[in-house]
N, CA, C and O atoms as a DFTB+ gen file, in Angstrom:
372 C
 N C O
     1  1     -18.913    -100.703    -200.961
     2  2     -20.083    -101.049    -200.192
     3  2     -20.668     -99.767    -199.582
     4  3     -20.048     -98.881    -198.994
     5  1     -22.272     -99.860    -199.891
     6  2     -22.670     -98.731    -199.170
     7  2     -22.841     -98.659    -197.766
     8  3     -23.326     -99.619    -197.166
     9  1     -22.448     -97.488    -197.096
    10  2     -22.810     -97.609    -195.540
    11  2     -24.399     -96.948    -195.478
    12  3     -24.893     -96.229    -196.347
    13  1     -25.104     -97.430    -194.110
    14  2     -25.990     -97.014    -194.365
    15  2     -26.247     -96.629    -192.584
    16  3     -25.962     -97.483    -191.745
    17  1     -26.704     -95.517    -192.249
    18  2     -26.749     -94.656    -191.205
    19  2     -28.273     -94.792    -190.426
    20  3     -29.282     -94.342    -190.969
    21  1     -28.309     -95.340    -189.339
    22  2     -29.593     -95.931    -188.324
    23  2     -29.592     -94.634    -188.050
    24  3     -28.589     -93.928    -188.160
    25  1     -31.129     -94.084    -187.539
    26  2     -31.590     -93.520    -186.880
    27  2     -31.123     -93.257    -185.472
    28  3     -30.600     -94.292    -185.060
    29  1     -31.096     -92.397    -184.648
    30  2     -30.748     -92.217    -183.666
    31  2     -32.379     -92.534    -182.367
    32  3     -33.475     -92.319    -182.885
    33  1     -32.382     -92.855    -181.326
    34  2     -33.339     -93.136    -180.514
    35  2     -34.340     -91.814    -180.467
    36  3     -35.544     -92.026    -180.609
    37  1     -33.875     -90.461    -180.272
    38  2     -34.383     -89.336    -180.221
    39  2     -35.003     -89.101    -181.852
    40  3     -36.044     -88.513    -182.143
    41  1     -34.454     -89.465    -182.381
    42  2     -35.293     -89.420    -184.227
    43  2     -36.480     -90.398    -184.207
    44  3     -37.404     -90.316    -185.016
    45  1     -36.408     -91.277    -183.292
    46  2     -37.775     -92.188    -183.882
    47  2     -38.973     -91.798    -182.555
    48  3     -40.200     -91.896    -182.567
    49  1     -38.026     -91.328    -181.457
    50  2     -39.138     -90.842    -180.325
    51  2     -39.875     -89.543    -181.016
    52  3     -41.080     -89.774    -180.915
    53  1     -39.726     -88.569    -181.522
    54  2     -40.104     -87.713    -181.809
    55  2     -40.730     -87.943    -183.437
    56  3     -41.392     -87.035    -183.937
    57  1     -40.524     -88.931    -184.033
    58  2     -41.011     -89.725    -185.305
    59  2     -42.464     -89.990    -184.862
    60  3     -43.573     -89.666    -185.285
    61  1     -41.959     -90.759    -183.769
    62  2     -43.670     -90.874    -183.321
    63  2     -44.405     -90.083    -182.171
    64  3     -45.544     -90.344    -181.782
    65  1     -43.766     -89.290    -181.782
    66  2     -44.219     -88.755    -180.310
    67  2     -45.366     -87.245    -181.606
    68  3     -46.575     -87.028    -181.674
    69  1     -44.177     -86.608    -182.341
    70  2     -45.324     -85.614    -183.175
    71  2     -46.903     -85.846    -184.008
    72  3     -47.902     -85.127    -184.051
    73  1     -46.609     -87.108    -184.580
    74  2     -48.027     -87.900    -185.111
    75  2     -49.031     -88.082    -183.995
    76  3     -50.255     -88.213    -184.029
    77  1     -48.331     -88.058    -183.189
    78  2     -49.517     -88.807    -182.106
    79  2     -50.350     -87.246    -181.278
    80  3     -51.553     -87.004    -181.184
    81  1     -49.220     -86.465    -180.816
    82  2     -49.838     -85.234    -180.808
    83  2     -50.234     -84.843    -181.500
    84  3     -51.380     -84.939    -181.060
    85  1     -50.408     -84.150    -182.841
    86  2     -51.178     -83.363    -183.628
    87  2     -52.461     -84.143    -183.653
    88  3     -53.543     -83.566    -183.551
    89  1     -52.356     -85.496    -183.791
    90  2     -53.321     -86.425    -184.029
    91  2     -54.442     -86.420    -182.398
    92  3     -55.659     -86.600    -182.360
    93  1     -53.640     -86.192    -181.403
    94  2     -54.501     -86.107    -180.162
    95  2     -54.685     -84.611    -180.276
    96  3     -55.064     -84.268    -179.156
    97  1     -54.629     -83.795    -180.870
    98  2     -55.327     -82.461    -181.017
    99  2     -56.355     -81.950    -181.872
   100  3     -57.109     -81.009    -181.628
   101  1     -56.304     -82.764    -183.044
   102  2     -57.391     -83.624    -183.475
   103  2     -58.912     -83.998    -182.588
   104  3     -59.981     -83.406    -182.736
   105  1     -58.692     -84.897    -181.858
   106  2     -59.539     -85.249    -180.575
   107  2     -59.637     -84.223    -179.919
   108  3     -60.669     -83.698    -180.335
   109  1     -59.037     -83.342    -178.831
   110  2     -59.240     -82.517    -177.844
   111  2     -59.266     -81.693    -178.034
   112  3     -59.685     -81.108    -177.036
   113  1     -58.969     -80.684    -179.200
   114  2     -59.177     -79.692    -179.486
   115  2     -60.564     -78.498    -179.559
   116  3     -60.784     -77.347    -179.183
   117  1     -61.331     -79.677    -180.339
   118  2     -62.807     -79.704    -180.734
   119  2     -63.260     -79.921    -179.765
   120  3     -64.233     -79.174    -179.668
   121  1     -63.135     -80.749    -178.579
   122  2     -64.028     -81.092    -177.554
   123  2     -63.936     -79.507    -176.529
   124  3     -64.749     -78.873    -175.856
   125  1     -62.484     -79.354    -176.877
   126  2     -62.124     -78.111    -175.359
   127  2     -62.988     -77.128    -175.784
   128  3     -63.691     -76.596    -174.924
   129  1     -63.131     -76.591    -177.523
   130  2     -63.749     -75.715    -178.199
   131  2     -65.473     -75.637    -178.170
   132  3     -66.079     -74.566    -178.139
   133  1     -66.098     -76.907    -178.185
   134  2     -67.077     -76.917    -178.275
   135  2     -67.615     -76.788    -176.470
   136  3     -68.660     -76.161    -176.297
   137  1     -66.984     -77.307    -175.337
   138  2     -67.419     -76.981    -174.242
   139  2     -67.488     -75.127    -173.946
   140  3     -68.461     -74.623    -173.385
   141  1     -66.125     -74.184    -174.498
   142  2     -66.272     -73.099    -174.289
   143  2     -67.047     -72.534    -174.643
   144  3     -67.541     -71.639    -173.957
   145  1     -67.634     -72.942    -176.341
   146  2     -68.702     -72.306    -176.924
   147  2     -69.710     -72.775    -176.002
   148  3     -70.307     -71.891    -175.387
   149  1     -69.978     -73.783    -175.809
   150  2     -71.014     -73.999    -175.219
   151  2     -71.439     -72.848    -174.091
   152  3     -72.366     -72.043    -174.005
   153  1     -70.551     -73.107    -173.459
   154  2     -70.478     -72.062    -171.855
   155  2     -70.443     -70.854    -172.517
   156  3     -70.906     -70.053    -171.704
   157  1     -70.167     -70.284    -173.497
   158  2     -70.009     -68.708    -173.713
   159  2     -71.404     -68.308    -174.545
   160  3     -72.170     -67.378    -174.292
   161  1     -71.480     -69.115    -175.417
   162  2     -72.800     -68.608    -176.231
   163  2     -74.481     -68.892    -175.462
   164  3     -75.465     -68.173    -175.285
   165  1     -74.241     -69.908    -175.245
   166  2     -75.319     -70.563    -174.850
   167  2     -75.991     -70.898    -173.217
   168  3     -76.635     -71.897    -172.899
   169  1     -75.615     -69.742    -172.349
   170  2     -75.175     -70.124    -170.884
   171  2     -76.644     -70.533    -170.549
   172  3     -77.353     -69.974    -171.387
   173  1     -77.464     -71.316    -169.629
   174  2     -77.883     -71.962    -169.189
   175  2     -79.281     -72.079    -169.499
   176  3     -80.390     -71.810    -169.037
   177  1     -78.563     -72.752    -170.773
   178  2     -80.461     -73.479    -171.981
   179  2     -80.354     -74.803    -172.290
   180  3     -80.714     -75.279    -173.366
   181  1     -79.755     -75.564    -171.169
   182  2     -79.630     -76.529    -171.032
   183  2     -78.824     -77.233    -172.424
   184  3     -79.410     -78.090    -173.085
   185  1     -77.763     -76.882    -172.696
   186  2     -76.991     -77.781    -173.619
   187  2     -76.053     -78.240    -173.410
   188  3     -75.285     -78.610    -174.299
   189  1     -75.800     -78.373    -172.013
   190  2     -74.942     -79.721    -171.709
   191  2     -75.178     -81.067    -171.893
   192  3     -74.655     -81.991    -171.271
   193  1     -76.192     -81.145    -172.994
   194  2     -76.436     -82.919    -173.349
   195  2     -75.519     -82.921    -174.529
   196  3     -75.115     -81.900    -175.086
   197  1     -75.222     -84.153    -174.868
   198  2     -74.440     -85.001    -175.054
   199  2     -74.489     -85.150    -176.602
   200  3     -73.426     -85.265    -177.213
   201  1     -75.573     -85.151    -177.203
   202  2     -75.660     -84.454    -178.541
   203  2     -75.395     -83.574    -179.738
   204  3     -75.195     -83.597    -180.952
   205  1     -75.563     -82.435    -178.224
   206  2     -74.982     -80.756    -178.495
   207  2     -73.661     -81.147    -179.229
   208  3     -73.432     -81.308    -180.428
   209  1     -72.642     -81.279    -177.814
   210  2     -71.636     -81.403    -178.093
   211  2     -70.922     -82.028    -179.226
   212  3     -70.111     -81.420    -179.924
   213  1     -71.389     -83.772    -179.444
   214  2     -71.079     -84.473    -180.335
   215  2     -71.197     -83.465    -182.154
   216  3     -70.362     -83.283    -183.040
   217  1     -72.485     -83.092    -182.012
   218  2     -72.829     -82.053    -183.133
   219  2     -71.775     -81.233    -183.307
   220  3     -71.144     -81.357    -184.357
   221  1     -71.301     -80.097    -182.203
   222  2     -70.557     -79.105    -182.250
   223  2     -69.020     -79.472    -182.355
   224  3     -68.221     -78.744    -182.944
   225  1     -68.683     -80.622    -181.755
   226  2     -67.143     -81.439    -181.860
   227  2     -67.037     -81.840    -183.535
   228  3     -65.893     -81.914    -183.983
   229  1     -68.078     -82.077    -184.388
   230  2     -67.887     -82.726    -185.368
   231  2     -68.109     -81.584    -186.764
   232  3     -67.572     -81.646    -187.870
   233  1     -68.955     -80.708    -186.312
   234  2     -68.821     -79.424    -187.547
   235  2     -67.404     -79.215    -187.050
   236  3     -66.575     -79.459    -187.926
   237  1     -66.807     -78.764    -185.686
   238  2     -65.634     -77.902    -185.502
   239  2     -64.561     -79.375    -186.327
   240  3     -63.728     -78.878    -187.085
   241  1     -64.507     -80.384    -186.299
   242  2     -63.566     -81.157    -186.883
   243  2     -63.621     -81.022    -188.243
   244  3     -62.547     -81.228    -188.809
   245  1     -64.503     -80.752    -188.897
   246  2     -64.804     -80.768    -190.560
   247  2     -64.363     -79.546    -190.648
   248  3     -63.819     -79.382    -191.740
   249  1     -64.347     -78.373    -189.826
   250  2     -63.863     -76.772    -190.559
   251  2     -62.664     -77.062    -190.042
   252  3     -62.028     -76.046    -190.322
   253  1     -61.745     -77.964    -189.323
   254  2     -60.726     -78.359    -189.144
   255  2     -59.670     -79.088    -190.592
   256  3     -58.573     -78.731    -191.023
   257  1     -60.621     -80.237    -191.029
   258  2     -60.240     -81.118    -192.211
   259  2     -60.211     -80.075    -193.528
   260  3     -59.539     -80.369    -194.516
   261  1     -61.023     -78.784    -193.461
   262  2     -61.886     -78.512    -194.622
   263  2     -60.128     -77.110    -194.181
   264  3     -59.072     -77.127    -194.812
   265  1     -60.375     -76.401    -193.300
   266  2     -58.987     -75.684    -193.843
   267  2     -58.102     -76.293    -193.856
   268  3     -57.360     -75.458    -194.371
   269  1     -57.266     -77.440    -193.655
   270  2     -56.050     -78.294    -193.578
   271  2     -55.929     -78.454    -195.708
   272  3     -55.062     -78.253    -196.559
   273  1     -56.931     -78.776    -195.690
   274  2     -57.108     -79.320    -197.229
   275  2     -56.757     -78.210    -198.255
   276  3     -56.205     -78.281    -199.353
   277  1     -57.264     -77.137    -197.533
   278  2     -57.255     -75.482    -198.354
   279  2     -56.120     -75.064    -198.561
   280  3     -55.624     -74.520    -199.547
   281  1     -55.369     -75.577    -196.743
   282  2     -54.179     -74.651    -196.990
   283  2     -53.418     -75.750    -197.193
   284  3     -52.478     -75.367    -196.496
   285  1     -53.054     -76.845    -197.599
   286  2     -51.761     -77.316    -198.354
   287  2     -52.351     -77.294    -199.756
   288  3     -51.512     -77.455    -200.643
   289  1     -53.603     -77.130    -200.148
   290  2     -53.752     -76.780    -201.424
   291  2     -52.760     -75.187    -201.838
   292  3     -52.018     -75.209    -202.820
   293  1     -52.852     -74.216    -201.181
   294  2     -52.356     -73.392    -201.380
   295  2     -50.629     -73.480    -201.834
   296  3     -50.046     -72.676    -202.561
   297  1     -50.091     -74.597    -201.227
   298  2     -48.803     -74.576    -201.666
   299  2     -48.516     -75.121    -203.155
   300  3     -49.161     -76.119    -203.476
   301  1     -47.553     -74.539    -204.173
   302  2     -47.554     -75.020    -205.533
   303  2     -46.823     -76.401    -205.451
   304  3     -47.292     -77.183    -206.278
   305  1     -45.953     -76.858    -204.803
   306  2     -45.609     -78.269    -204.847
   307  2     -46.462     -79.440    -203.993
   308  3     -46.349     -80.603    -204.382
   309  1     -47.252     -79.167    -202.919
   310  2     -48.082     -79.626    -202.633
   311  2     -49.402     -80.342    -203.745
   312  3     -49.643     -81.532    -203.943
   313  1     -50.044     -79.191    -204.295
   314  2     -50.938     -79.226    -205.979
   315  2     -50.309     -80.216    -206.662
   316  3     -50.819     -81.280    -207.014
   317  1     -48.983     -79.785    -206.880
   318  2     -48.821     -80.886    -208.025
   319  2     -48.531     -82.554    -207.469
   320  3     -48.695     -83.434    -208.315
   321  1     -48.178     -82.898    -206.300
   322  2     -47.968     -84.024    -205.866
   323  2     -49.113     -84.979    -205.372
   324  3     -49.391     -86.143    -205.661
   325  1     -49.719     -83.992    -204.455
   326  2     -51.029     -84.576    -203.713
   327  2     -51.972     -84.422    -204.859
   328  3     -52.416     -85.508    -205.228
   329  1     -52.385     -83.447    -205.496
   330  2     -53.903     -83.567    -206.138
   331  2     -54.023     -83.915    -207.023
   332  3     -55.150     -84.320    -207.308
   333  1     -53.062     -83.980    -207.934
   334  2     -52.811     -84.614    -209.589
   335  2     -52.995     -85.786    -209.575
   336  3     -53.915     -86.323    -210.193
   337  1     -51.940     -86.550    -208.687
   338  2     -51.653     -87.722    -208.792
   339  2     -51.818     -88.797    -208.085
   340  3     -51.166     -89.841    -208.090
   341  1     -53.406     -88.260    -207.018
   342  2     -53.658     -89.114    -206.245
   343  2     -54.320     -90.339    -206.569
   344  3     -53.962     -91.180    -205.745
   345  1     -55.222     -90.880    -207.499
   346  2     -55.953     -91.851    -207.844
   347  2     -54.869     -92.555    -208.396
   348  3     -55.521     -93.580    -208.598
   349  1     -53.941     -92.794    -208.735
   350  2     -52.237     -93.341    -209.141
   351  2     -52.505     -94.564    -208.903
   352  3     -52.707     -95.410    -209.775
   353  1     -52.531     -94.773    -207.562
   354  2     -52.261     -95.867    -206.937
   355  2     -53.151     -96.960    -207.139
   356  3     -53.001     -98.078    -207.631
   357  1     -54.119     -96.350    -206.633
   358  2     -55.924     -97.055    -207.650
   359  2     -55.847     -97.705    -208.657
   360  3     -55.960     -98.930    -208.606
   361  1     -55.708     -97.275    -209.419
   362  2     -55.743     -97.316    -211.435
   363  2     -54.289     -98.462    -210.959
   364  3     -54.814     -99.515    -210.598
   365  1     -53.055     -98.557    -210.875
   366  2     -52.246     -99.614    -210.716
   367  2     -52.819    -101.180    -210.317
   368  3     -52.831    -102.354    -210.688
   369  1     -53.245    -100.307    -209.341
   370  2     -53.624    -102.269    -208.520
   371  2     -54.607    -102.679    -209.700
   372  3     -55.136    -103.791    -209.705
């Protein structure tokens, strides 16, 4: 009979405690970024509306998505798992 080995409490806190951070840096990152730019480039031409920001939070998230994509492209086992064989699942159902 096989034994089979549970997780420990500290393996599933940190299972989910890391997803949730990177994922809330995601969110705040871009916002903290786009207020500094704001304040550094642009000092008082009125672009503290609400627009600005949304604009500037959402290019800075796409050059976010857009190097994430680049650089696990860069890895050779990454290529062959993720990009080959992603429509897989698609074509099944």
């Amino acid at each position: 009979m096989k034994r089979t080995r549970s997780l420990g409490g500290w393996s599933i806190f940190f299972t989910i405690l890391c997803p949730l951070g990177l994922g809330s840096l995601f969110v705040a990152l871009p916002h903290i970024l786009s207020v500094w730019i704001g304040r550094l480039v642009v000092q008082g031409r009125g672009v503290d509306s609400i627009p600005f920001h949304l604009l500037l939070d959402g290019m800075i998230r796409v050059a976010f998505l857009t190097g994430y994509i680049f650089t696990i492209s860069l890895r050779d086992s990454s290529r062959v798992c993720v990009f080959e064989y992603h429509g897989a699942e698609q074509i099944n159902l």
